[in-house]
Amino acid sequence: MIQFIDLHTHSTASDGTDSPAQLVAKAAALKLAAVALTDHDSVDGLDEAEAASLERGIEFIRGCELSAEDAWGEVHLLGLWLPRNIQSLSAELATIRTKRGLRNRIIVEKLCALGAPITYEAVLAEAGGEVIGRPHIAQALMRAGHVGSVQEAFARFLRSGSPAYEPKQTISAREGIERMRALGATVALAHPMLLRSPRDQLETRIAALRGYGLDALEAYHSEHSPAGERFCVDMAHRFDMGLCGGSDYHGSTKPSVVLGRGRGGLRVGTAVLDALKARRQASGLPV
Ligand code: AMP
Ligand code: ZN
Ligand code: FE
Ligand code: FE
């Protein structure tokens, strides 16, 4: 029997709506063979999720989705198999959260100027952990009656190019990759096709990240088309990298993305996990 996995999920430790334990319980109920928790810029949910995984008998991979920037803009780096002690990464995470806070306040100021006033306290009240982001701002806009849905909040105000958007300031991709690799994590570029770079530029970006030590590409993702998926697989072969995949599940703020299933057809088999583990073992890393 083919079994499935999900290596990209978010909990209330960042901008998901399930607690870490709830998320793992759902993954177990769906009979997934393994799940990774990869909250944005946070490892705060990992202990709770791991404890739940031991109770439910599902393999758990400690992860994180780090916001970083390369020469062209924001990139998301998935660190998988993070160890428990991550002191050298914690300082980076704290820096990123501080920068997120400054950015969020600018977005709130822009919203006030645009006639959709909310307070920063109202945004904080939407969050379950220390990582605050645009989904929480979207929820606050909805609660204040300025929009009817999170989607509308993004479309009218928050998505890149819309009037309240503010780019993220964060750490360099090189530093992010090096920090996570120094801890023994496998580092993957999350959803490469969402970088919205033309193919030749995307190849240049991937080559640069590979030069910093990038281990894998997230070829399988809810927002990837079959052609995008094939492009990632080709790139991984070209640059001798591994492949990973996951739904990018967020819970009820993104109801169309289902845990382990993505938007409909996404299915990541255990062969993907086995191949990642084989690469780690070849480098003497624990799995
Ligand atoms: P931030 O880290 O603050 O830039 O927020 C990014 C997060 O916003 C993503 O991880 C998604 O969870 C969410 N997001 C981005 N675009 C949309 C959208 N169009 N609709 C709903 N959620 C979105
Ligand atoms: Zn998110
Ligand atoms: Fe992401
Ligand atoms: Fe994500």
PDB file of C-alpha atoms and ligand atoms in Angstrom:
ATOM      1  CA  MET A   1       0.000   0.000   0.000  1.00  0.00           C
ATOM      2  CA  ILE A   2       1.346   3.418  -0.944  1.00  0.00           C
ATOM      3  CA  GLN A   3       1.515   5.742   2.014  1.00  0.00           C
ATOM      4  CA  PHE A   4       1.619   9.492   1.941  1.00  0.00           C
ATOM      5  CA  ILE A   5       3.455  12.237   3.816  1.00  0.00           C
ATOM      6  CA  ASP A   6       3.254  16.006   4.268  1.00  0.00           C
ATOM      7  CA  LEU A   7       6.504  17.920   4.771  1.00  0.00           C
ATOM      8  CA  HIS A   8       5.112  21.486   4.806  1.00  0.00           C
ATOM      9  CA  THR A   9       2.506  22.554   7.380  1.00  0.00           C
ATOM     10  CA  HIS A  10       1.722  25.535   9.641  1.00  0.00           C
ATOM     11  CA  SER A  11       0.237  25.656  13.135  1.00  0.00           C
ATOM     12  CA  THR A  12      -0.808  28.398  15.562  1.00  0.00           C
ATOM     13  CA  ALA A  13       2.905  28.809  16.339  1.00  0.00           C
ATOM     14  CA  SER A  14       2.860  30.937  13.167  1.00  0.00           C
ATOM     15  CA  ASP A  15      -0.135  31.641  10.927  1.00  0.00           C
ATOM     16  CA  GLY A  16      -1.940  28.311  10.883  1.00  0.00           C
ATOM     17  CA  THR A  17      -5.175  27.748  12.788  1.00  0.00           C
ATOM     18  CA  ASP A  18      -4.621  24.243  14.269  1.00  0.00           C
ATOM     19  CA  SER A  19      -2.546  23.865  17.404  1.00  0.00           C
ATOM     20  CA  PRO A  20       0.591  21.751  16.824  1.00  0.00           C
ATOM     21  CA  ALA A  21      -1.034  18.785  18.618  1.00  0.00           C
ATOM     22  CA  GLN A  22      -4.283  19.138  16.638  1.00  0.00           C
ATOM     23  CA  LEU A  23      -2.366  19.223  13.390  1.00  0.00           C
ATOM     24  CA  VAL A  24      -0.470  16.024  14.199  1.00  0.00           C
ATOM     25  CA  ALA A  25      -3.698  14.329  15.327  1.00  0.00           C
ATOM     26  CA  LYS A  26      -5.290  15.224  11.974  1.00  0.00           C
ATOM     27  CA  ALA A  27      -2.274  13.879  10.081  1.00  0.00           C
ATOM     28  CA  ALA A  28      -2.511  10.615  12.026  1.00  0.00           C
ATOM     29  CA  ALA A  29      -6.280  10.393  11.429  1.00  0.00           C
ATOM     30  CA  LEU A  30      -5.596  10.812   7.691  1.00  0.00           C
ATOM     31  CA  LYS A  31      -3.166   7.878   8.023  1.00  0.00           C
ATOM     32  CA  LEU A  32      -0.208   9.889   6.751  1.00  0.00           C
ATOM     33  CA  ALA A  33       3.060   8.025   7.330  1.00  0.00           C
ATOM     34  CA  ALA A  34       4.956  11.177   8.332  1.00  0.00           C
ATOM     35  CA  VAL A  35       4.384  14.876   8.879  1.00  0.00           C
ATOM     36  CA  ALA A  36       6.739  17.826   9.334  1.00  0.00           C
ATOM     37  CA  LEU A  37       5.723  21.005  11.147  1.00  0.00           C
ATOM     38  CA  THR A  38       7.302  23.973   9.354  1.00  0.00           C
ATOM     39  CA  ASP A  39       6.034  27.146  10.962  1.00  0.00           C
ATOM     40  CA  HIS A  40       7.204  30.479   9.611  1.00  0.00           C
ATOM     41  CA  ASP A  41      10.284  31.681  11.495  1.00  0.00           C
ATOM     42  CA  SER A  42       9.443  29.647  14.594  1.00  0.00           C
ATOM     43  CA  VAL A  43      10.278  26.342  16.220  1.00  0.00           C
ATOM     44  CA  ASP A  44       7.944  26.968  19.164  1.00  0.00           C
ATOM     45  CA  GLY A  45       5.375  24.354  18.140  1.00  0.00           C
ATOM     46  CA  LEU A  46       7.814  21.494  17.626  1.00  0.00           C
ATOM     47  CA  ASP A  47       7.931  19.991  21.127  1.00  0.00           C
ATOM     48  CA  GLU A  48       4.141  19.874  21.401  1.00  0.00           C
ATOM     49  CA  ALA A  49       3.812  18.367  17.925  1.00  0.00           C
ATOM     50  CA  GLU A  50       6.510  15.798  18.566  1.00  0.00           C
ATOM     51  CA  ALA A  51       4.879  14.702  21.828  1.00  0.00           C
ATOM     52  CA  ALA A  52       1.567  14.284  19.984  1.00  0.00           C
ATOM     53  CA  SER A  53       3.287  12.263  17.253  1.00  0.00           C
ATOM     54  CA  LEU A  54       4.617   9.783  19.830  1.00  0.00           C
ATOM     55  CA  GLU A  55       1.092   9.330  21.192  1.00  0.00           C
ATOM     56  CA  ARG A  56      -0.444   8.881  17.758  1.00  0.00           C
ATOM     57  CA  GLY A  57       2.264   6.717  16.239  1.00  0.00           C
ATOM     58  CA  ILE A  58       3.090   8.941  13.266  1.00  0.00           C
ATOM     59  CA  GLU A  59       6.620   9.830  12.186  1.00  0.00           C
ATOM     60  CA  PHE A  60       7.404  13.468  12.924  1.00  0.00           C
ATOM     61  CA  ILE A  61      10.055  15.694  11.382  1.00  0.00           C
ATOM     62  CA  ARG A  62      11.044  18.869  13.191  1.00  0.00           C
ATOM     63  CA  GLY A  63      11.043  21.718  10.711  1.00  0.00           C
ATOM     64  CA  CYS A  64      10.790  25.447  10.113  1.00  0.00           C
ATOM     65  CA  GLU A  65      10.044  27.711   7.136  1.00  0.00           C
ATOM     66  CA  LEU A  66      12.514  30.531   7.312  1.00  0.00           C
ATOM     67  CA  SER A  67      11.827  33.846   5.563  1.00  0.00           C
ATOM     68  CA  ALA A  68      15.034  34.981   3.896  1.00  0.00           C
ATOM     69  CA  GLU A  69      16.096  37.181   0.999  1.00  0.00           C
ATOM     70  CA  ASP A  70      18.320  36.600  -1.984  1.00  0.00           C
ATOM     71  CA  ALA A  71      19.411  39.186  -4.541  1.00  0.00           C
ATOM     72  CA  TRP A  72      15.968  39.140  -6.204  1.00  0.00           C
ATOM     73  CA  GLY A  73      13.645  39.182  -3.218  1.00  0.00           C
ATOM     74  CA  GLU A  74      12.021  37.032  -0.567  1.00  0.00           C
ATOM     75  CA  VAL A  75      12.642  33.295  -0.525  1.00  0.00           C
ATOM     76  CA  HIS A  76      11.297  30.697   1.891  1.00  0.00           C
ATOM     77  CA  LEU A  77      13.694  28.048   3.144  1.00  0.00           C
ATOM     78  CA  LEU A  78      12.418  24.830   4.662  1.00  0.00           C
ATOM     79  CA  GLY A  79      14.711  23.366   7.299  1.00  0.00           C
ATOM     80  CA  LEU A  80      13.888  19.692   7.916  1.00  0.00           C
ATOM     81  CA  TRP A  81      15.299  17.457  10.658  1.00  0.00           C
ATOM     82  CA  LEU A  82      16.166  20.356  12.914  1.00  0.00           C
ATOM     83  CA  PRO A  83      17.684  19.133  16.164  1.00  0.00           C
ATOM     84  CA  ARG A  84      16.178  19.999  19.563  1.00  0.00           C
ATOM     85  CA  ASN A  85      18.925  22.369  20.548  1.00  0.00           C
ATOM     86  CA  ILE A  86      19.037  25.197  18.047  1.00  0.00           C
ATOM     87  CA  GLN A  87      20.738  27.976  19.938  1.00  0.00           C
ATOM     88  CA  SER A  88      22.639  29.280  16.913  1.00  0.00           C
ATOM     89  CA  LEU A  89      19.378  29.596  14.965  1.00  0.00           C
ATOM     90  CA  SER A  90      17.340  31.106  17.793  1.00  0.00           C
ATOM     91  CA  ALA A  91      19.095  34.459  17.533  1.00  0.00           C
ATOM     92  CA  GLU A  92      18.279  34.621  13.824  1.00  0.00           C
ATOM     93  CA  LEU A  93      14.649  33.766  14.494  1.00  0.00           C
ATOM     94  CA  ALA A  94      14.431  36.528  17.094  1.00  0.00           C
ATOM     95  CA  THR A  95      15.899  39.027  14.623  1.00  0.00           C
ATOM     96  CA  ILE A  96      13.425  37.979  11.948  1.00  0.00           C
ATOM     97  CA  ARG A  97      10.494  38.354  14.363  1.00  0.00           C
ATOM     98  CA  THR A  98      11.622  41.857  15.320  1.00  0.00           C
ATOM     99  CA  LYS A  99      11.758  42.805  11.651  1.00  0.00           C
ATOM    100  CA  ARG A 100       8.330  41.243  11.104  1.00  0.00           C
ATOM    101  CA  GLY A 101       6.964  43.424  13.903  1.00  0.00           C
ATOM    102  CA  LEU A 102       8.303  46.595  12.296  1.00  0.00           C
ATOM    103  CA  ARG A 103       6.882  45.589   8.924  1.00  0.00           C
ATOM    104  CA  ASN A 104       3.490  44.719  10.403  1.00  0.00           C
ATOM    105  CA  ARG A 105       3.262  48.131  12.040  1.00  0.00           C
ATOM    106  CA  ILE A 106       3.981  49.821   8.705  1.00  0.00           C
ATOM    107  CA  ILE A 107       1.223  47.747   7.072  1.00  0.00           C
ATOM    108  CA  VAL A 108      -1.213  48.743   9.852  1.00  0.00           C
ATOM    109  CA  GLU A 109      -0.305  52.413   9.353  1.00  0.00           C
ATOM    110  CA  LYS A 110      -0.935  52.092   5.620  1.00  0.00           C
ATOM    111  CA  LEU A 111      -4.311  50.461   6.285  1.00  0.00           C
ATOM    112  CA  CYS A 112      -5.288  53.330   8.565  1.00  0.00           C
ATOM    113  CA  ALA A 113      -4.317  55.829   5.860  1.00  0.00           C
ATOM    114  CA  LEU A 114      -6.319  53.803   3.306  1.00  0.00           C
ATOM    115  CA  GLY A 115      -9.539  54.064   5.302  1.00  0.00           C
ATOM    116  CA  ALA A 116      -9.432  50.536   6.766  1.00  0.00           C
ATOM    117  CA  PRO A 117      -8.257  51.351  10.281  1.00  0.00           C
ATOM    118  CA  ILE A 118      -7.240  48.584  12.679  1.00  0.00           C
ATOM    119  CA  THR A 119      -4.988  48.674  15.725  1.00  0.00           C
ATOM    120  CA  TYR A 120      -1.815  46.677  16.134  1.00  0.00           C
ATOM    121  CA  GLU A 121      -3.289  45.219  19.316  1.00  0.00           C
ATOM    122  CA  ALA A 122      -6.170  43.820  17.271  1.00  0.00           C
ATOM    123  CA  VAL A 123      -3.631  42.102  15.011  1.00  0.00           C
ATOM    124  CA  LEU A 124      -1.753  40.626  17.971  1.00  0.00           C
ATOM    125  CA  ALA A 125      -5.031  39.291  19.341  1.00  0.00           C
ATOM    126  CA  GLU A 126      -5.422  37.118  16.200  1.00  0.00           C
ATOM    127  CA  ALA A 127      -2.111  35.325  16.725  1.00  0.00           C
ATOM    128  CA  GLY A 128      -1.486  32.231  18.829  1.00  0.00           C
ATOM    129  CA  GLY A 129       2.286  32.584  19.001  1.00  0.00           C
ATOM    130  CA  GLU A 130       5.039  35.110  18.541  1.00  0.00           C
ATOM    131  CA  VAL A 131       5.139  35.056  14.758  1.00  0.00           C
ATOM    132  CA  ILE A 132       2.759  37.677  13.418  1.00  0.00           C
ATOM    133  CA  GLY A 133       2.070  37.991   9.712  1.00  0.00           C
ATOM    134  CA  ARG A 134      -0.311  39.134   7.037  1.00  0.00           C
ATOM    135  CA  PRO A 135      -2.892  36.387   7.694  1.00  0.00           C
ATOM    136  CA  HIS A 136      -3.364  37.829  11.190  1.00  0.00           C
ATOM    137  CA  ILE A 137      -3.723  41.320   9.728  1.00  0.00           C
ATOM    138  CA  ALA A 138      -6.274  39.890   7.274  1.00  0.00           C
ATOM    139  CA  GLN A 139      -8.251  38.376  10.163  1.00  0.00           C
ATOM    140  CA  ALA A 140      -8.196  41.678  12.041  1.00  0.00           C
ATOM    141  CA  LEU A 141      -9.485  43.468   8.913  1.00  0.00           C
ATOM    142  CA  MET A 142     -12.285  40.933   8.687  1.00  0.00           C
ATOM    143  CA  ARG A 143     -13.199  41.271  12.352  1.00  0.00           C
ATOM    144  CA  ALA A 144     -13.310  45.063  11.960  1.00  0.00           C
ATOM    145  CA  GLY A 145     -15.744  44.630   9.069  1.00  0.00           C
ATOM    146  CA  HIS A 146     -13.443  46.125   6.430  1.00  0.00           C
ATOM    147  CA  VAL A 147     -13.423  42.936   4.319  1.00  0.00           C
ATOM    148  CA  GLY A 148     -15.621  39.881   4.059  1.00  0.00           C
ATOM    149  CA  SER A 149     -12.853  37.279   3.843  1.00  0.00           C
ATOM    150  CA  VAL A 150      -9.123  36.690   4.226  1.00  0.00           C
ATOM    151  CA  GLN A 151      -8.928  36.322   0.448  1.00  0.00           C
ATOM    152  CA  GLU A 152     -10.511  39.757  -0.009  1.00  0.00           C
ATOM    153  CA  ALA A 153      -8.067  41.255   2.499  1.00  0.00           C
ATOM    154  CA  PHE A 154      -5.145  39.913   0.472  1.00  0.00           C
ATOM    155  CA  ALA A 155      -6.643  40.892  -2.871  1.00  0.00           C
ATOM    156  CA  ARG A 156      -7.513  44.468  -1.873  1.00  0.00           C
ATOM    157  CA  PHE A 157      -4.779  45.352   0.591  1.00  0.00           C
ATOM    158  CA  LEU A 158      -2.105  42.823   1.454  1.00  0.00           C
ATOM    159  CA  ARG A 159      -0.762  40.934  -1.524  1.00  0.00           C
ATOM    160  CA  SER A 160       2.433  42.055  -3.207  1.00  0.00           C
ATOM    161  CA  GLY A 161       1.633  45.067  -5.390  1.00  0.00           C
ATOM    162  CA  SER A 162      -1.504  46.104  -3.499  1.00  0.00           C
ATOM    163  CA  PRO A 163      -1.668  49.394  -1.556  1.00  0.00           C
ATOM    164  CA  ALA A 164      -0.906  48.263   2.013  1.00  0.00           C
ATOM    165  CA  TYR A 165       1.836  45.818   0.998  1.00  0.00           C
ATOM    166  CA  GLU A 166       5.244  46.245   2.546  1.00  0.00           C
ATOM    167  CA  PRO A 167       8.151  43.954   1.655  1.00  0.00           C
ATOM    168  CA  LYS A 168       9.728  41.845   4.361  1.00  0.00           C
ATOM    169  CA  GLN A 169      13.198  42.673   5.641  1.00  0.00           C
ATOM    170  CA  THR A 170      14.926  39.554   6.839  1.00  0.00           C
ATOM    171  CA  ILE A 171      18.190  37.635   6.886  1.00  0.00           C
ATOM    172  CA  SER A 172      20.096  36.683   3.771  1.00  0.00           C
ATOM    173  CA  ALA A 173      19.373  33.350   2.150  1.00  0.00           C
ATOM    174  CA  ARG A 174      23.033  32.467   2.478  1.00  0.00           C
ATOM    175  CA  GLU A 175      22.945  32.992   6.227  1.00  0.00           C
ATOM    176  CA  GLY A 176      19.672  31.098   6.561  1.00  0.00           C
ATOM    177  CA  ILE A 177      20.984  28.106   4.641  1.00  0.00           C
ATOM    178  CA  GLU A 178      24.301  28.072   6.482  1.00  0.00           C
ATOM    179  CA  ARG A 179      22.701  28.370   9.921  1.00  0.00           C
ATOM    180  CA  MET A 180      20.265  25.536   9.352  1.00  0.00           C
ATOM    181  CA  ARG A 181      22.844  23.291   7.682  1.00  0.00           C
ATOM    182  CA  ALA A 182      25.261  23.892  10.546  1.00  0.00           C
ATOM    183  CA  LEU A 183      22.602  22.325  12.774  1.00  0.00           C
ATOM    184  CA  GLY A 184      22.428  19.254  10.547  1.00  0.00           C
ATOM    185  CA  ALA A 185      19.121  20.176   8.895  1.00  0.00           C
ATOM    186  CA  THR A 186      18.267  19.428   5.284  1.00  0.00           C
ATOM    187  CA  VAL A 187      17.512  22.799   3.691  1.00  0.00           C
ATOM    188  CA  ALA A 188      15.037  23.004   0.819  1.00  0.00           C
ATOM    189  CA  LEU A 189      13.810  25.933  -1.247  1.00  0.00           C
ATOM    190  CA  ALA A 190      10.068  26.120  -0.554  1.00  0.00           C
ATOM    191  CA  HIS A 191       7.617  26.429  -3.473  1.00  0.00           C
ATOM    192  CA  PRO A 192      10.170  27.634  -6.065  1.00  0.00           C
ATOM    193  CA  MET A 193       7.445  28.380  -8.622  1.00  0.00           C
ATOM    194  CA  LEU A 194       5.854  30.927  -6.269  1.00  0.00           C
ATOM    195  CA  LEU A 195       8.966  33.093  -6.593  1.00  0.00           C
ATOM    196  CA  ARG A 196       7.365  34.230  -9.844  1.00  0.00           C
ATOM    197  CA  SER A 197      10.762  34.526 -11.473  1.00  0.00           C
ATOM    198  CA  PRO A 198      11.014  33.806 -15.178  1.00  0.00           C
ATOM    199  CA  ARG A 199      12.515  30.344 -15.737  1.00  0.00           C
ATOM    200  CA  ASP A 200      16.034  31.544 -16.625  1.00  0.00           C
ATOM    201  CA  GLN A 201      16.165  33.824 -13.588  1.00  0.00           C
ATOM    202  CA  LEU A 202      14.787  31.049 -11.397  1.00  0.00           C
ATOM    203  CA  GLU A 203      17.588  28.801 -12.591  1.00  0.00           C
ATOM    204  CA  THR A 204      20.136  31.495 -11.690  1.00  0.00           C
ATOM    205  CA  ARG A 205      18.571  31.889  -8.241  1.00  0.00           C
ATOM    206  CA  ILE A 206      18.547  28.138  -7.615  1.00  0.00           C
ATOM    207  CA  ALA A 207      22.182  27.867  -8.747  1.00  0.00           C
ATOM    208  CA  ALA A 208      23.167  30.636  -6.317  1.00  0.00           C
ATOM    209  CA  LEU A 209      21.274  29.015  -3.432  1.00  0.00           C
ATOM    210  CA  ARG A 210      22.858  25.671  -4.294  1.00  0.00           C
ATOM    211  CA  GLY A 211      26.211  27.428  -4.021  1.00  0.00           C
ATOM    212  CA  TYR A 212      25.327  28.392  -0.439  1.00  0.00           C
ATOM    213  CA  GLY A 213      24.583  24.740   0.361  1.00  0.00           C
ATOM    214  CA  LEU A 214      20.878  24.298  -0.510  1.00  0.00           C
ATOM    215  CA  ASP A 215      20.071  20.565  -0.327  1.00  0.00           C
ATOM    216  CA  ALA A 216      16.683  20.179  -1.976  1.00  0.00           C
ATOM    217  CA  LEU A 217      13.795  21.721  -3.913  1.00  0.00           C
ATOM    218  CA  GLU A 218      10.160  21.521  -2.870  1.00  0.00           C
ATOM    219  CA  ALA A 219       8.932  20.252  -6.221  1.00  0.00           C
ATOM    220  CA  TYR A 220       5.575  19.005  -4.915  1.00  0.00           C
ATOM    221  CA  HIS A 221       3.400  21.812  -3.573  1.00  0.00           C
ATOM    222  CA  SER A 222      -0.270  22.828  -3.634  1.00  0.00           C
ATOM    223  CA  GLU A 223       0.405  25.822  -5.879  1.00  0.00           C
ATOM    224  CA  HIS A 224       2.686  24.077  -8.387  1.00  0.00           C
ATOM    225  CA  SER A 225       1.374  23.184 -11.816  1.00  0.00           C
ATOM    226  CA  PRO A 226       2.494  19.888 -13.387  1.00  0.00           C
ATOM    227  CA  ALA A 227       4.889  21.903 -15.575  1.00  0.00           C
ATOM    228  CA  GLY A 228       6.269  23.728 -12.533  1.00  0.00           C
ATOM    229  CA  GLU A 229       6.745  20.442 -10.742  1.00  0.00           C
ATOM    230  CA  ARG A 230       8.652  19.043 -13.732  1.00  0.00           C
ATOM    231  CA  PHE A 231      10.830  22.155 -13.865  1.00  0.00           C
ATOM    232  CA  CYS A 232      11.779  21.650 -10.205  1.00  0.00           C
ATOM    233  CA  VAL A 233      12.555  17.972 -10.745  1.00  0.00           C
ATOM    234  CA  ASP A 234      14.780  18.902 -13.718  1.00  0.00           C
ATOM    235  CA  MET A 235      16.546  21.589 -11.682  1.00  0.00           C
ATOM    236  CA  ALA A 236      17.133  19.179  -8.802  1.00  0.00           C
ATOM    237  CA  HIS A 237      18.735  16.685 -11.191  1.00  0.00           C
ATOM    238  CA  ARG A 238      20.811  19.369 -12.867  1.00  0.00           C
ATOM    239  CA  PHE A 239      22.211  20.636  -9.565  1.00  0.00           C
ATOM    240  CA  ASP A 240      22.305  17.281  -7.746  1.00  0.00           C
ATOM    241  CA  MET A 241      19.712  18.194  -5.144  1.00  0.00           C
ATOM    242  CA  GLY A 242      16.998  16.228  -3.352  1.00  0.00           C
ATOM    243  CA  LEU A 243      13.241  16.716  -3.700  1.00  0.00           C
ATOM    244  CA  CYS A 244      10.605  17.325  -1.086  1.00  0.00           C
ATOM    245  CA  GLY A 245       6.932  18.133  -0.993  1.00  0.00           C
ATOM    246  CA  GLY A 246       4.007  19.164   1.112  1.00  0.00           C
ATOM    247  CA  SER A 247       0.636  20.852   1.148  1.00  0.00           C
ATOM    248  CA  ASP A 248       1.545  24.136   2.914  1.00  0.00           C
ATOM    249  CA  TYR A 249      -1.505  23.485   5.075  1.00  0.00           C
ATOM    250  CA  HIS A 250      -2.645  26.479   7.180  1.00  0.00           C
ATOM    251  CA  GLY A 251      -6.017  25.294   8.501  1.00  0.00           C
ATOM    252  CA  SER A 252      -9.173  27.385   8.203  1.00  0.00           C
ATOM    253  CA  THR A 253      -7.590  30.566   6.804  1.00  0.00           C
ATOM    254  CA  LYS A 254      -6.777  28.595   3.631  1.00  0.00           C
ATOM    255  CA  PRO A 255      -9.670  26.119   3.568  1.00  0.00           C
ATOM    256  CA  SER A 256      -8.924  24.954   0.031  1.00  0.00           C
ATOM    257  CA  VAL A 257      -5.565  23.494   1.097  1.00  0.00           C
ATOM    258  CA  VAL A 258      -6.109  20.159   2.831  1.00  0.00           C
ATOM    259  CA  LEU A 259      -3.537  18.467   5.045  1.00  0.00           C
ATOM    260  CA  GLY A 260      -1.746  15.763   3.048  1.00  0.00           C
ATOM    261  CA  ARG A 261      -3.784  16.631  -0.070  1.00  0.00           C
ATOM    262  CA  GLY A 262      -3.127  20.239  -0.894  1.00  0.00           C
ATOM    263  CA  ARG A 263      -5.609  21.656  -3.371  1.00  0.00           C
ATOM    264  CA  GLY A 264      -7.077  18.421  -4.608  1.00  0.00           C
ATOM    265  CA  GLY A 265      -4.579  16.201  -6.301  1.00  0.00           C
ATOM    266  CA  LEU A 266      -1.357  16.626  -4.357  1.00  0.00           C
ATOM    267  CA  ARG A 267      -0.042  13.309  -3.042  1.00  0.00           C
ATOM    268  CA  VAL A 268       3.524  13.005  -1.767  1.00  0.00           C
ATOM    269  CA  GLY A 269       4.523   9.366  -1.335  1.00  0.00           C
ATOM    270  CA  THR A 270       6.910   7.927   1.227  1.00  0.00           C
ATOM    271  CA  ALA A 271       9.452   7.370  -1.581  1.00  0.00           C
ATOM    272  CA  VAL A 272      10.148  11.122  -1.420  1.00  0.00           C
ATOM    273  CA  LEU A 273      10.922  10.855   2.280  1.00  0.00           C
ATOM    274  CA  ASP A 274      13.037   7.733   1.778  1.00  0.00           C
ATOM    275  CA  ALA A 275      15.113   9.486  -0.885  1.00  0.00           C
ATOM    276  CA  LEU A 276      15.682  12.495   1.385  1.00  0.00           C
ATOM    277  CA  LYS A 277      16.723  10.183   4.197  1.00  0.00           C
ATOM    278  CA  ALA A 278      19.124   8.327   1.902  1.00  0.00           C
ATOM    279  CA  ARG A 279      20.797  11.616   1.009  1.00  0.00           C
ATOM    280  CA  ARG A 280      21.128  12.480   4.686  1.00  0.00           C
ATOM    281  CA  GLN A 281      22.561   9.084   5.537  1.00  0.00           C
ATOM    282  CA  ALA A 282      25.073   9.401   2.713  1.00  0.00           C
ATOM    283  CA  SER A 283      26.275  12.592   4.451  1.00  0.00           C
ATOM    284  CA  GLY A 284      26.372  10.919   7.863  1.00  0.00           C
ATOM    285  CA  LEU A 285      23.320  12.845   9.153  1.00  0.00           C
ATOM    286  CA  PRO A 286      20.674  11.292  11.438  1.00  0.00           C
ATOM    287  CA  VAL A 287      17.186  10.543  10.116  1.00  0.00           C
TER     288      VAL A 287
HETATM  289  P1  AMP B   1       3.788  37.074   5.697  1.00  0.00           P
HETATM  290  O1  AMP B   1       4.730  36.008   6.204  1.00  0.00           O
HETATM  291  O2  AMP B   1       3.363  38.011   6.755  1.00  0.00           O
HETATM  292  O3  AMP B   1       4.313  37.763   4.472  1.00  0.00           O
HETATM  293  O4  AMP B   1       2.484  36.305   5.241  1.00  0.00           O
HETATM  294  C1  AMP B   1       2.603  35.277   4.274  1.00  0.00           C
HETATM  295  C2  AMP B   1       1.489  34.283   4.472  1.00  0.00           C
HETATM  296  O5  AMP B   1       0.273  34.876   4.066  1.00  0.00           O
HETATM  297  C3  AMP B   1       1.613  33.032   3.625  1.00  0.00           C
HETATM  298  O6  AMP B   1       2.367  32.035   4.241  1.00  0.00           O
HETATM  299  C4  AMP B   1       0.184  32.594   3.541  1.00  0.00           C
HETATM  300  O7  AMP B   1      -0.167  31.898   4.721  1.00  0.00           O
HETATM  301  C5  AMP B   1      -0.593  33.875   3.539  1.00  0.00           C
HETATM  302  N1  AMP B   1      -1.035  34.326   2.219  1.00  0.00           N
HETATM  303  C6  AMP B   1      -0.289  34.867   1.234  1.00  0.00           C
HETATM  304  N2  AMP B   1      -1.055  35.209   0.179  1.00  0.00           N
HETATM  305  C7  AMP B   1      -2.332  34.867   0.496  1.00  0.00           C
HETATM  306  C8  AMP B   1      -3.596  34.962  -0.150  1.00  0.00           C
HETATM  307  N3  AMP B   1      -3.729  35.497  -1.378  1.00  0.00           N
HETATM  308  N4  AMP B   1      -4.684  34.497   0.512  1.00  0.00           N
HETATM  309  C9  AMP B   1      -4.576  33.967   1.735  1.00  0.00           C
HETATM  310  N5  AMP B   1      -3.420  33.862   2.405  1.00  0.00           N
HETATM  311  C10 AMP B   1      -2.310  34.297   1.808  1.00  0.00           C
HETATM  312 ZN    ZN B   2       1.777  31.138   6.189  1.00  0.00          ZN
HETATM  313 FE    FE B   3       6.079  29.896   2.076  1.00  0.00          FE
HETATM  314 FE    FE B   4       4.410  27.642   4.161  1.00  0.00          FE
END
